[in-house]
Amino acid sequence: MPIVDFERYIGPIKIKGTIDEKAGQIKGEIGTHIPGFGYKSLKPFAGFIKDGVHESFGLGAGITDSYFGISVKGYAVVAQINLPDKGHEFTIFELETTVQGAIRFTRDNNVAYFDNVDGSPCHFEFDSQGFNLPPLDTPIAILTYRSLQKLHGPQTVQGTIEPTKYSFKLQGGEKIEGEFLEPRLALLSTAQYLRALCSSQASSTPCRENSVALPLQDTSFKTDIDMAYSGRDFYGGAIAGAIPTSWLDSSDLREVPDHQEIYLSPTTLSNFILEVNEAVPDNKALAYLDQQQQQSTAPAGGVHANKETIDKAAVNYHLHDLCDEGDTIQAVIPPALISLPRFTPEQARAYKGVASFTTPKTQRKGGGRVPGSVDGSAATTTMGASNSVGGADAPQVSRLSCHYLLVRLEKQETDLLAFMNVPHDEFDARGDPSGLSREEELAAGFIDKLVETLEVKNWGLFG
């Protein structure tokens, strides 16, 4: 009977522990592991697999309505994690079955026949200890595990079934005993559980789906990509806006520069950065615009460029400021002038768009505007995870989509910047283009929600 260690990730959520198959016990803890921030334990857990492990935990920043459970489901030990915005389920340990089939009780209520899936019958004799057994010839699904490897083909098994335990003896003299619903037992359910599960079955087909009787609580998992948002205060309440409810405030994990607010997805490596920066002066924006135009066939705008042209040049200046030498930027959706419902046109001009960054991994040095990453380079959290793209001869690069919003507060000489960053590598590494597509949709919705809800509550923040 092995002891199995397990460790799984759902984005930055990490669940790890040990399954003791012989004792039927499980223990471990759930925590967060975020690139550049390290590991933080959130909640330890321990219990019997037969009972299941069900715990609630908090993600920080006042987010407490998260849940996880571990239980036997079908032919495996399964973990379920329910975050405020989405639910996840994954297998942490496959139970090794050696015999599968259905048990049928006979008229004298103390003899049952076990029909293997391969058609070989097994004859069970047992003392029912006064149980109300299922109706005659009712098929009841059972599983047998590692300890019953000798149980195959026609043979007789004698023993007793009691309310909480069983005892069987095989023809070869091996004795099998234990408590019900442990992973190592011969039958996974008492007669009452089996009756409740399968008494409605009238055919001889084993009811595979109901092979395990485990009382799982209703977790009401959310499986769509709709994101729950809630209002957040930034910079001590001077600025407010709505962001996904479950996202983690990185200041709970490490120090963040005063001009930044950084929030992290609990399920992926995506992140949100809000910055208060000194406005890019018109002459600097125009100089950058002229430089870009000189590299193309378009005529230079020079001093004749209008406000919108200068603002868009300022957008590109900020994006370019994120880069190191060797990085490339491609405009996926060019910056477009939009209105902010909670600002007057005199207070602010705003632009949103999407850019794609490609970063050589071996070349990235990093700057001061993005959080650190797991490999020590400052840019990888914003510019993507450290996984290769392509084959052995392909460039070692990281790719990232940046959904952005620039709010220009001219009277305050301030550029308020919001970046919603989606690293591609975690999706590329597991061959999940649909997952990347969903994350891009989420990012676009994130920026749209911010456009609707962003407001300045204390203009004194800008001096």
Tab-separated table of C-alpha atoms in Angstrom:
chain	number	residue	atom	x	y	z
A	1	MET	CA	0.000	0.000	0.000
A	2	PRO	CA	1.904	3.081	-1.145
A	3	ILE	CA	2.181	6.528	0.345
A	4	VAL	CA	1.683	8.990	-2.487
A	5	ASP	CA	2.932	12.587	-2.487
A	6	PHE	CA	1.125	15.034	-4.738
A	7	GLU	CA	1.569	18.644	-5.801
A	8	ARG	CA	-0.650	20.514	-8.242
A	9	TYR	CA	-1.088	24.104	-9.422
A	10	ILE	CA	-4.127	26.090	-10.524
A	11	GLY	CA	-2.370	29.239	-11.688
A	12	PRO	CA	-0.640	30.522	-8.552
A	13	ILE	CA	-2.821	28.340	-6.272
A	14	LYS	CA	-0.731	25.387	-5.080
A	15	ILE	CA	-2.132	22.322	-3.357
A	16	LYS	CA	0.285	19.731	-2.000
A	17	GLY	CA	0.126	16.828	0.392
A	18	THR	CA	0.353	13.089	1.034
A	19	ILE	CA	-2.109	10.228	0.592
A	20	ASP	CA	-1.567	7.241	2.899
A	21	GLU	CA	-3.489	4.582	1.033
A	22	LYS	CA	-3.167	1.958	3.768
A	23	ALA	CA	-4.460	4.220	6.528
A	24	GLY	CA	-6.958	5.921	4.234
A	25	GLN	CA	-5.675	9.336	5.310
A	26	ILE	CA	-4.757	12.517	3.492
A	27	LYS	CA	-2.938	15.608	4.714
A	28	GLY	CA	-1.284	18.671	3.215
A	29	GLU	CA	-1.860	22.357	2.662
A	30	ILE	CA	-3.089	24.851	0.125
A	31	GLY	CA	-1.151	28.029	-0.629
A	32	THR	CA	-0.067	30.458	-3.321
A	33	HIS	CA	3.144	30.399	-5.338
A	34	ILE	CA	3.551	33.545	-7.391
A	35	PRO	CA	6.582	34.258	-9.595
A	36	GLY	CA	8.823	36.758	-7.888
A	37	PHE	CA	6.881	36.571	-4.618
A	38	GLY	CA	7.547	33.008	-3.487
A	39	TYR	CA	5.284	30.564	-1.646
A	40	LYS	CA	2.732	31.486	1.023
A	41	SER	CA	0.767	28.875	2.976
A	42	LEU	CA	-2.953	29.645	3.224
A	43	LYS	CA	-4.501	26.619	4.929
A	44	PRO	CA	-3.351	23.190	6.190
A	45	PHE	CA	-5.720	20.216	5.946
A	46	ALA	CA	-5.902	16.637	7.214
A	47	GLY	CA	-8.550	13.926	7.341
A	48	PHE	CA	-9.763	10.540	6.173
A	49	ILE	CA	-10.467	10.009	2.496
A	50	LYS	CA	-13.639	8.136	3.419
A	51	ASP	CA	-14.994	11.345	4.969
A	52	GLY	CA	-13.488	13.740	2.452
A	53	VAL	CA	-11.617	16.946	3.249
A	54	HIS	CA	-13.609	20.160	2.909
A	55	GLU	CA	-12.123	23.528	3.874
A	56	SER	CA	-12.617	27.228	3.178
A	57	PHE	CA	-9.691	29.582	2.790
A	58	GLY	CA	-8.903	33.224	2.066
A	59	LEU	CA	-6.782	34.672	-0.725
A	60	GLY	CA	-5.891	37.869	1.118
A	61	ALA	CA	-7.150	41.408	0.605
A	62	GLY	CA	-10.379	40.479	2.402
A	63	ILE	CA	-11.242	37.663	-0.050
A	64	THR	CA	-12.430	34.776	2.128
A	65	ASP	CA	-15.119	32.957	0.143
A	66	SER	CA	-12.894	30.313	-1.465
A	67	TYR	CA	-13.279	26.591	-0.953
A	68	PHE	CA	-11.506	23.337	-1.639
A	69	GLY	CA	-12.393	19.701	-1.150
A	70	ILE	CA	-10.666	16.341	-1.640
A	71	SER	CA	-12.713	13.167	-2.009
A	72	VAL	CA	-13.091	9.863	-3.813
A	73	LYS	CA	-14.961	10.346	-7.073
A	74	GLY	CA	-15.424	7.513	-9.505
A	75	TYR	CA	-12.075	5.727	-9.664
A	76	ALA	CA	-9.838	8.485	-8.336
A	77	VAL	CA	-9.067	10.860	-5.497
A	78	VAL	CA	-10.170	14.251	-6.795
A	79	ALA	CA	-9.490	17.817	-5.635
A	80	GLN	CA	-12.026	20.575	-6.194
A	81	ILE	CA	-11.121	24.249	-5.769
A	82	ASN	CA	-13.855	26.868	-5.885
A	83	LEU	CA	-12.588	30.461	-6.183
A	84	PRO	CA	-14.986	33.422	-6.130
A	85	ASP	CA	-14.879	33.675	-9.921
A	86	LYS	CA	-14.430	30.098	-11.120
A	87	GLY	CA	-14.289	26.460	-10.040
A	88	HIS	CA	-11.658	23.858	-10.882
A	89	GLU	CA	-11.489	20.085	-10.527
A	90	PHE	CA	-8.528	17.774	-11.101
A	91	THR	CA	-7.417	14.245	-10.256
A	92	ILE	CA	-4.540	13.957	-7.813
A	93	PHE	CA	-4.386	10.154	-7.556
A	94	GLU	CA	-5.786	7.360	-9.718
A	95	LEU	CA	-7.018	4.374	-7.710
A	96	GLU	CA	-5.799	1.109	-9.195
A	97	THR	CA	-8.727	-1.246	-9.643
A	98	THR	CA	-8.181	-4.973	-9.979
A	99	VAL	CA	-11.786	-6.165	-10.128
A	100	GLN	CA	-14.878	-4.331	-11.296
A	101	GLY	CA	-18.435	-5.514	-11.635
A	102	ALA	CA	-21.858	-5.862	-9.999
A	103	ILE	CA	-23.052	-7.830	-6.976
A	104	ARG	CA	-26.468	-9.522	-6.997
A	105	PHE	CA	-28.136	-10.726	-3.779
A	106	THR	CA	-30.001	-14.047	-3.749
A	107	ARG	CA	-33.246	-15.041	-2.071
A	108	ASP	CA	-31.780	-16.274	1.197
A	109	ASN	CA	-30.223	-12.831	1.741
A	110	ASN	CA	-26.805	-14.096	2.758
A	111	VAL	CA	-25.354	-15.125	-0.579
A	112	ALA	CA	-24.345	-12.773	-3.382
A	113	TYR	CA	-22.813	-13.240	-6.793
A	114	PHE	CA	-20.170	-10.874	-8.089
A	115	ASP	CA	-20.060	-10.634	-11.879
A	116	ASN	CA	-16.707	-9.437	-13.228
A	117	VAL	CA	-16.638	-7.184	-16.242
A	118	ASP	CA	-14.989	-10.039	-18.108
A	119	GLY	CA	-17.931	-12.297	-17.279
A	120	SER	CA	-16.216	-14.487	-14.662
A	121	PRO	CA	-18.473	-14.984	-11.620
A	122	CYS	CA	-17.281	-14.687	-8.003
A	123	HIS	CA	-19.331	-16.204	-5.190
A	124	PHE	CA	-19.664	-14.217	-1.942
A	125	GLU	CA	-21.104	-15.633	1.305
A	126	PHE	CA	-21.508	-13.294	4.252
A	127	ASP	CA	-23.500	-12.635	7.407
A	128	SER	CA	-25.638	-9.537	6.785
A	129	GLN	CA	-25.876	-8.730	10.525
A	130	GLY	CA	-29.559	-7.873	10.195
A	131	PHE	CA	-29.182	-5.346	7.382
A	132	ASN	CA	-32.109	-4.655	5.099
A	133	LEU	CA	-30.538	-5.819	1.881
A	134	PRO	CA	-31.505	-4.582	-1.592
A	135	PRO	CA	-34.295	-6.203	-3.608
A	136	LEU	CA	-33.580	-9.564	-5.124
A	137	ASP	CA	-31.328	-9.672	-8.189
A	138	THR	CA	-30.568	-5.959	-7.911
A	139	PRO	CA	-27.255	-5.197	-9.621
A	140	ILE	CA	-24.918	-3.259	-7.332
A	141	ALA	CA	-21.611	-1.865	-8.490
A	142	ILE	CA	-18.537	-2.480	-6.362
A	143	LEU	CA	-14.802	-2.067	-6.796
A	144	THR	CA	-11.912	-4.001	-5.346
A	145	TYR	CA	-8.419	-2.557	-5.050
A	146	ARG	CA	-4.802	-3.552	-4.614
A	147	SER	CA	-5.289	-5.846	-1.646
A	148	LEU	CA	-7.592	-8.118	-3.663
A	149	GLN	CA	-5.282	-8.887	-6.549
A	150	LYS	CA	-5.926	-12.608	-6.041
A	151	LEU	CA	-9.643	-12.149	-6.536
A	152	HIS	CA	-10.275	-13.186	-10.131
A	153	GLY	CA	-12.230	-15.972	-11.777
A	154	PRO	CA	-14.721	-18.264	-9.999
A	155	GLN	CA	-14.038	-18.540	-6.278
A	156	THR	CA	-15.760	-18.215	-2.918
A	157	VAL	CA	-15.172	-15.405	-0.468
A	158	GLN	CA	-16.537	-15.779	3.076
A	159	GLY	CA	-16.878	-13.046	5.647
A	160	THR	CA	-19.064	-10.517	7.427
A	161	ILE	CA	-20.410	-7.065	6.664
A	162	GLU	CA	-21.012	-4.855	9.699
A	163	PRO	CA	-22.243	-1.244	9.913
A	164	THR	CA	-18.770	0.321	9.664
A	165	LYS	CA	-16.395	-2.482	8.697
A	166	TYR	CA	-16.067	-5.724	6.788
A	167	SER	CA	-14.030	-8.919	6.994
A	168	PHE	CA	-13.478	-11.380	4.134
A	169	LYS	CA	-11.346	-14.465	3.732
A	170	LEU	CA	-10.165	-15.603	0.312
A	171	GLN	CA	-9.824	-19.226	-0.734
A	172	GLY	CA	-6.070	-18.968	-0.430
A	173	GLY	CA	-6.347	-17.982	3.228
A	174	GLU	CA	-5.658	-14.263	2.798
A	175	LYS	CA	-7.786	-12.197	5.154
A	176	ILE	CA	-9.094	-8.832	3.993
A	177	GLU	CA	-10.609	-6.504	6.572
A	178	GLY	CA	-11.026	-2.803	7.205
A	179	GLU	CA	-13.452	0.089	7.475
A	180	PHE	CA	-15.785	1.099	4.703
A	181	LEU	CA	-14.853	3.791	2.183
A	182	GLU	CA	-11.113	3.458	2.716
A	183	PRO	CA	-9.167	3.263	-0.554
A	184	ARG	CA	-7.844	-0.227	0.278
A	185	LEU	CA	-11.107	-1.975	1.102
A	186	ALA	CA	-12.847	-4.773	-0.702
A	187	LEU	CA	-16.217	-3.064	-0.990
A	188	LEU	CA	-16.491	0.701	-1.156
A	189	SER	CA	-19.971	0.854	0.352
A	190	THR	CA	-22.113	-0.728	3.040
A	191	ALA	CA	-25.263	-2.572	2.039
A	192	GLN	CA	-27.346	0.503	2.873
A	193	TYR	CA	-25.229	2.775	0.673
A	194	LEU	CA	-25.346	0.263	-2.125
A	195	ARG	CA	-29.098	-0.042	-1.862
A	196	ALA	CA	-29.573	3.718	-1.903
A	197	LEU	CA	-27.380	4.043	-4.950
A	198	CYS	CA	-28.513	1.161	-7.090
A	199	SER	CA	-31.909	-0.125	-5.990
A	200	SER	CA	-33.517	1.662	-8.924
A	201	GLN	CA	-31.353	-0.312	-11.361
A	202	ALA	CA	-33.379	-3.143	-12.860
A	203	SER	CA	-30.934	-4.441	-15.426
A	204	SER	CA	-27.816	-6.541	-15.031
A	205	THR	CA	-25.576	-3.665	-16.121
A	206	PRO	CA	-23.173	-2.535	-13.390
A	207	CYS	CA	-23.878	1.034	-12.310
A	208	ARG	CA	-20.307	2.246	-12.787
A	209	GLU	CA	-21.072	5.892	-12.164
A	210	ASN	CA	-22.323	5.106	-8.658
A	211	SER	CA	-19.477	2.812	-7.667
A	212	VAL	CA	-18.366	5.060	-4.818
A	213	ALA	CA	-20.742	6.277	-2.128
A	214	LEU	CA	-19.166	9.401	-0.677
A	215	PRO	CA	-21.196	12.273	0.757
A	216	LEU	CA	-19.864	15.250	-1.238
A	217	GLN	CA	-21.157	18.656	-0.253
A	218	ASP	CA	-22.548	20.929	-2.953
A	219	THR	CA	-19.769	23.263	-3.970
A	220	SER	CA	-21.738	25.097	-6.676
A	221	PHE	CA	-18.675	25.544	-8.885
A	222	LYS	CA	-18.667	28.404	-11.351
A	223	THR	CA	-17.426	27.107	-14.672
A	224	ASP	CA	-18.048	29.954	-17.125
A	225	ILE	CA	-15.608	32.715	-17.924
A	226	ASP	CA	-17.830	35.432	-16.476
A	227	MET	CA	-15.804	37.328	-13.915
A	228	ALA	CA	-17.185	38.667	-10.651
A	229	TYR	CA	-15.983	42.242	-10.038
A	230	SER	CA	-15.889	44.343	-6.918
A	231	GLY	CA	-14.820	47.907	-6.200
A	232	ARG	CA	-11.272	48.523	-4.955
A	233	ASP	CA	-9.599	51.603	-3.542
A	234	PHE	CA	-6.152	52.456	-4.906
A	235	TYR	CA	-3.527	54.774	-3.451
A	236	GLY	CA	-5.203	54.985	-0.084
A	237	GLY	CA	-8.640	55.603	-1.564
A	238	ALA	CA	-7.642	58.511	-3.807
A	239	ILE	CA	-8.539	56.455	-6.915
A	240	ALA	CA	-11.208	53.746	-7.176
A	241	GLY	CA	-12.267	51.178	-9.748
A	242	ALA	CA	-13.622	47.655	-10.122
A	243	ILE	CA	-11.346	44.646	-10.613
A	244	PRO	CA	-11.975	40.882	-10.376
A	245	THR	CA	-13.029	39.980	-6.841
A	246	SER	CA	-10.636	37.076	-6.436
A	247	TRP	CA	-7.460	38.815	-7.624
A	248	LEU	CA	-4.625	39.083	-5.119
A	249	ASP	CA	-3.166	42.359	-3.915
A	250	SER	CA	0.574	41.841	-4.371
A	251	SER	CA	1.324	44.301	-1.548
A	252	ASP	CA	0.128	41.540	0.793
A	253	LEU	CA	3.051	39.443	-0.479
A	254	ARG	CA	5.879	41.911	-1.002
A	255	GLU	CA	6.711	45.610	-1.179
A	256	VAL	CA	5.328	47.470	-4.205
A	257	PRO	CA	6.634	50.866	-5.468
A	258	ASP	CA	4.559	53.815	-4.227
A	259	HIS	CA	3.461	54.820	-7.728
A	260	GLN	CA	2.126	51.317	-8.548
A	261	GLU	CA	-0.785	49.100	-7.593
A	262	ILE	CA	-0.307	45.461	-8.662
A	263	TYR	CA	-2.905	42.693	-8.588
A	264	LEU	CA	-2.386	39.042	-9.541
A	265	SER	CA	-4.730	36.439	-10.957
A	266	PRO	CA	-5.303	33.518	-8.559
A	267	THR	CA	-5.530	31.020	-11.434
A	268	THR	CA	-3.037	32.163	-14.110
A	269	LEU	CA	0.101	34.301	-14.412
A	270	SER	CA	-1.918	37.265	-15.686
A	271	ASN	CA	-1.492	40.488	-13.740
A	272	PHE	CA	-2.832	44.020	-13.506
A	273	ILE	CA	-0.634	47.079	-12.948
A	274	LEU	CA	-1.905	50.584	-12.276
A	275	GLU	CA	0.635	53.422	-12.360
A	276	VAL	CA	0.618	57.140	-11.590
A	277	ASN	CA	3.343	58.720	-13.736
A	278	GLU	CA	4.498	62.158	-14.703
A	279	ALA	CA	2.894	63.034	-18.021
A	280	VAL	CA	5.021	62.578	-21.113
A	281	PRO	CA	5.750	66.153	-22.300
A	282	ASP	CA	4.476	67.069	-25.748
A	283	ASN	CA	7.979	67.664	-27.104
A	284	LYS	CA	9.136	64.244	-25.941
A	285	ALA	CA	6.047	62.555	-27.393
A	286	LEU	CA	6.567	64.414	-30.684
A	287	ALA	CA	10.244	63.477	-30.782
A	288	TYR	CA	9.266	59.822	-30.337
A	289	LEU	CA	6.594	60.218	-33.025
A	290	ASP	CA	9.128	61.721	-35.450
A	291	GLN	CA	11.545	58.908	-34.725
A	292	GLN	CA	8.879	56.329	-35.502
A	293	GLN	CA	7.805	58.124	-38.662
A	294	GLN	CA	11.368	58.322	-39.921
A	295	GLN	CA	11.440	54.544	-39.807
A	296	SER	CA	8.318	54.371	-41.966
A	297	THR	CA	7.075	56.020	-45.157
A	298	ALA	CA	4.574	58.246	-43.325
A	299	PRO	CA	5.288	61.997	-43.208
A	300	ALA	CA	6.394	63.389	-39.855
A	301	GLY	CA	3.720	65.152	-37.837
A	302	GLY	CA	6.132	67.622	-36.257
A	303	VAL	CA	4.663	70.572	-34.369
A	304	HIS	CA	1.522	70.429	-36.531
A	305	ALA	CA	0.344	67.201	-34.861
A	306	ASN	CA	-2.956	67.605	-32.998
A	307	LYS	CA	-3.709	66.604	-29.400
A	308	GLU	CA	-4.975	63.143	-30.261
A	309	THR	CA	-1.880	62.402	-32.330
A	310	ILE	CA	0.359	63.575	-29.478
A	311	ASP	CA	-1.631	61.494	-26.947
A	312	LYS	CA	-1.273	58.373	-29.082
A	313	ALA	CA	2.436	59.040	-29.373
A	314	ALA	CA	2.523	59.246	-25.573
A	315	VAL	CA	0.834	55.822	-25.398
A	316	ASN	CA	3.531	54.338	-27.608
A	317	TYR	CA	6.214	56.117	-25.584
A	318	HIS	CA	4.973	54.457	-22.386
A	319	LEU	CA	4.794	51.040	-24.062
A	320	HIS	CA	8.280	51.448	-25.503
A	321	ASP	CA	9.507	52.431	-22.030
A	322	LEU	CA	8.644	48.904	-20.850
A	323	CYS	CA	11.106	47.358	-23.278
A	324	ASP	CA	14.749	46.403	-23.196
A	325	GLU	CA	16.985	46.284	-26.235
A	326	GLY	CA	15.931	43.412	-28.473
A	327	ASP	CA	12.270	43.450	-27.448
A	328	THR	CA	9.639	43.977	-30.107
A	329	ILE	CA	6.165	45.518	-29.892
A	330	GLN	CA	3.301	44.984	-32.292
A	331	ALA	CA	0.038	46.934	-32.155
A	332	VAL	CA	-2.773	44.379	-32.061
A	333	ILE	CA	-5.428	47.071	-31.538
A	334	PRO	CA	-4.031	50.614	-31.988
A	335	PRO	CA	-4.850	53.158	-29.259
A	336	ALA	CA	-8.345	54.592	-29.669
A	337	LEU	CA	-9.845	57.651	-28.001
A	338	ILE	CA	-12.650	56.697	-25.591
A	339	SER	CA	-14.822	58.463	-23.022
A	340	LEU	CA	-14.689	57.770	-19.283
A	341	PRO	CA	-18.162	57.917	-17.677
A	342	ARG	CA	-16.835	59.279	-14.370
A	343	PHE	CA	-14.642	62.021	-15.830
A	344	THR	CA	-15.551	65.152	-17.767
A	345	PRO	CA	-13.766	65.817	-21.087
A	346	GLU	CA	-12.020	68.712	-19.381
A	347	GLN	CA	-10.672	66.446	-16.640
A	348	ALA	CA	-9.273	63.615	-18.736
A	349	ARG	CA	-8.605	62.176	-22.188
A	350	ALA	CA	-8.421	58.396	-22.357
A	351	TYR	CA	-7.145	55.801	-24.830
A	352	LYS	CA	-7.271	52.027	-24.818
A	353	GLY	CA	-5.737	49.332	-27.024
A	354	VAL	CA	-3.841	46.059	-27.115
A	355	ALA	CA	-0.136	45.481	-27.795
A	356	SER	CA	1.872	42.287	-28.207
A	357	PHE	CA	5.370	42.039	-26.705
A	358	THR	CA	8.046	39.543	-27.706
A	359	THR	CA	10.990	39.261	-25.315
A	360	PRO	CA	14.249	37.308	-25.837
A	361	LYS	CA	14.622	35.357	-22.614
A	362	THR	CA	18.385	35.342	-22.454
A	363	GLN	CA	18.505	39.063	-23.147
A	364	ARG	CA	15.928	40.453	-20.760
A	365	LYS	CA	17.462	42.723	-18.139
A	366	GLY	CA	14.324	44.365	-16.817
A	367	GLY	CA	13.377	47.819	-15.681
A	368	GLY	CA	11.749	49.362	-12.666
A	369	ARG	CA	8.149	49.373	-13.890
A	370	VAL	CA	7.288	45.674	-13.682
A	371	PRO	CA	7.307	43.165	-10.796
A	372	GLY	CA	10.084	40.615	-10.441
A	373	SER	CA	9.706	37.066	-11.707
A	374	VAL	CA	10.617	33.597	-10.644
A	375	ASP	CA	13.842	33.531	-12.622
A	376	GLY	CA	15.003	36.871	-11.239
A	377	SER	CA	14.445	38.952	-14.377
A	378	ALA	CA	12.240	41.913	-13.681
A	379	ALA	CA	10.240	41.606	-16.867
A	380	THR	CA	9.046	38.048	-17.028
A	381	THR	CA	5.920	38.545	-14.918
A	382	THR	CA	4.864	41.259	-17.304
A	383	MET	CA	6.545	39.901	-20.401
A	384	GLY	CA	5.685	36.226	-19.956
A	385	ALA	CA	6.736	33.059	-18.194
A	386	SER	CA	10.089	31.424	-18.835
A	387	ASN	CA	9.156	28.687	-21.260
A	388	SER	CA	10.499	28.083	-24.735
A	389	VAL	CA	8.389	28.717	-27.782
A	390	GLY	CA	9.077	26.575	-30.803
A	391	GLY	CA	11.680	23.884	-31.392
A	392	ALA	CA	15.355	23.668	-30.567
A	393	ASP	CA	16.291	26.075	-33.372
A	394	ALA	CA	13.541	28.581	-32.572
A	395	PRO	CA	14.323	31.829	-30.746
A	396	GLN	CA	13.963	31.520	-27.002
A	397	VAL	CA	11.318	34.159	-26.469
A	398	SER	CA	8.427	35.000	-24.201
A	399	ARG	CA	5.255	36.519	-25.562
A	400	LEU	CA	2.683	38.623	-23.810
A	401	SER	CA	-0.508	40.508	-24.658
A	402	CYS	CA	-0.875	43.868	-22.947
A	403	HIS	CA	-4.399	45.302	-22.735
A	404	TYR	CA	-3.927	48.908	-21.657
A	405	LEU	CA	-5.716	52.098	-20.697
A	406	LEU	CA	-4.019	55.528	-20.651
A	407	VAL	CA	-5.797	58.350	-18.838
A	408	ARG	CA	-4.164	61.743	-19.444
A	409	LEU	CA	-4.847	64.253	-16.659
A	410	GLU	CA	-3.522	67.368	-18.335
A	411	LYS	CA	-4.123	69.879	-15.508
A	412	GLN	CA	-2.383	67.529	-13.054
A	413	GLU	CA	0.453	66.852	-15.530
A	414	THR	CA	-0.135	63.148	-14.868
A	415	ASP	CA	-0.493	60.010	-16.986
A	416	LEU	CA	-2.535	57.330	-15.270
A	417	LEU	CA	-1.674	53.960	-16.844
A	418	ALA	CA	-3.446	50.618	-16.471
A	419	PHE	CA	-1.933	47.424	-17.911
A	420	MET	CA	-3.689	44.060	-17.970
A	421	ASN	CA	-0.941	41.588	-18.943
A	422	VAL	CA	-1.527	38.083	-20.312
A	423	PRO	CA	1.650	35.954	-20.621
A	424	HIS	CA	1.276	33.361	-23.393
A	425	ASP	CA	3.868	30.810	-22.356
A	426	GLU	CA	1.834	28.973	-19.702
A	427	PHE	CA	-0.833	28.303	-22.343
A	428	ASP	CA	1.674	27.489	-25.108
A	429	ALA	CA	3.498	25.031	-22.852
A	430	ARG	CA	0.382	22.924	-22.346
A	431	GLY	CA	-0.979	23.382	-25.881
A	432	ASP	CA	-4.062	25.295	-24.759
A	433	PRO	CA	-4.956	27.929	-27.397
A	434	SER	CA	-8.587	27.979	-26.246
A	435	GLY	CA	-7.430	28.778	-22.712
A	436	LEU	CA	-5.349	31.662	-24.034
A	437	SER	CA	-8.323	32.906	-26.032
A	438	ARG	CA	-10.508	32.873	-22.918
A	439	GLU	CA	-7.836	34.740	-20.956
A	440	GLU	CA	-7.654	37.388	-23.692
A	441	GLU	CA	-11.439	37.789	-23.509
A	442	LEU	CA	-11.191	38.167	-19.753
A	443	ALA	CA	-8.476	40.821	-20.148
A	444	ALA	CA	-10.553	42.806	-22.625
A	445	GLY	CA	-13.526	42.661	-20.258
A	446	PHE	CA	-11.253	43.715	-17.380
A	447	ILE	CA	-10.242	46.930	-19.170
A	448	ASP	CA	-13.839	47.617	-20.227
A	449	LYS	CA	-14.974	47.289	-16.615
A	450	LEU	CA	-12.202	49.614	-15.499
A	451	VAL	CA	-13.292	52.190	-18.100
A	452	GLU	CA	-16.809	52.063	-16.624
A	453	THR	CA	-15.778	52.343	-12.970
A	454	LEU	CA	-12.494	54.277	-12.767
A	455	GLU	CA	-12.724	57.551	-10.854
A	456	VAL	CA	-10.574	59.969	-8.890
A	457	LYS	CA	-11.912	60.580	-5.372
A	458	ASN	CA	-9.098	62.745	-4.075
A	459	TRP	CA	-7.443	65.037	-6.617
A	460	GLY	CA	-4.943	66.022	-3.964
A	461	LEU	CA	-3.052	62.826	-4.798
A	462	PHE	CA	-1.489	64.682	-7.726
A	463	GLY	CA	-0.202	67.615	-5.679
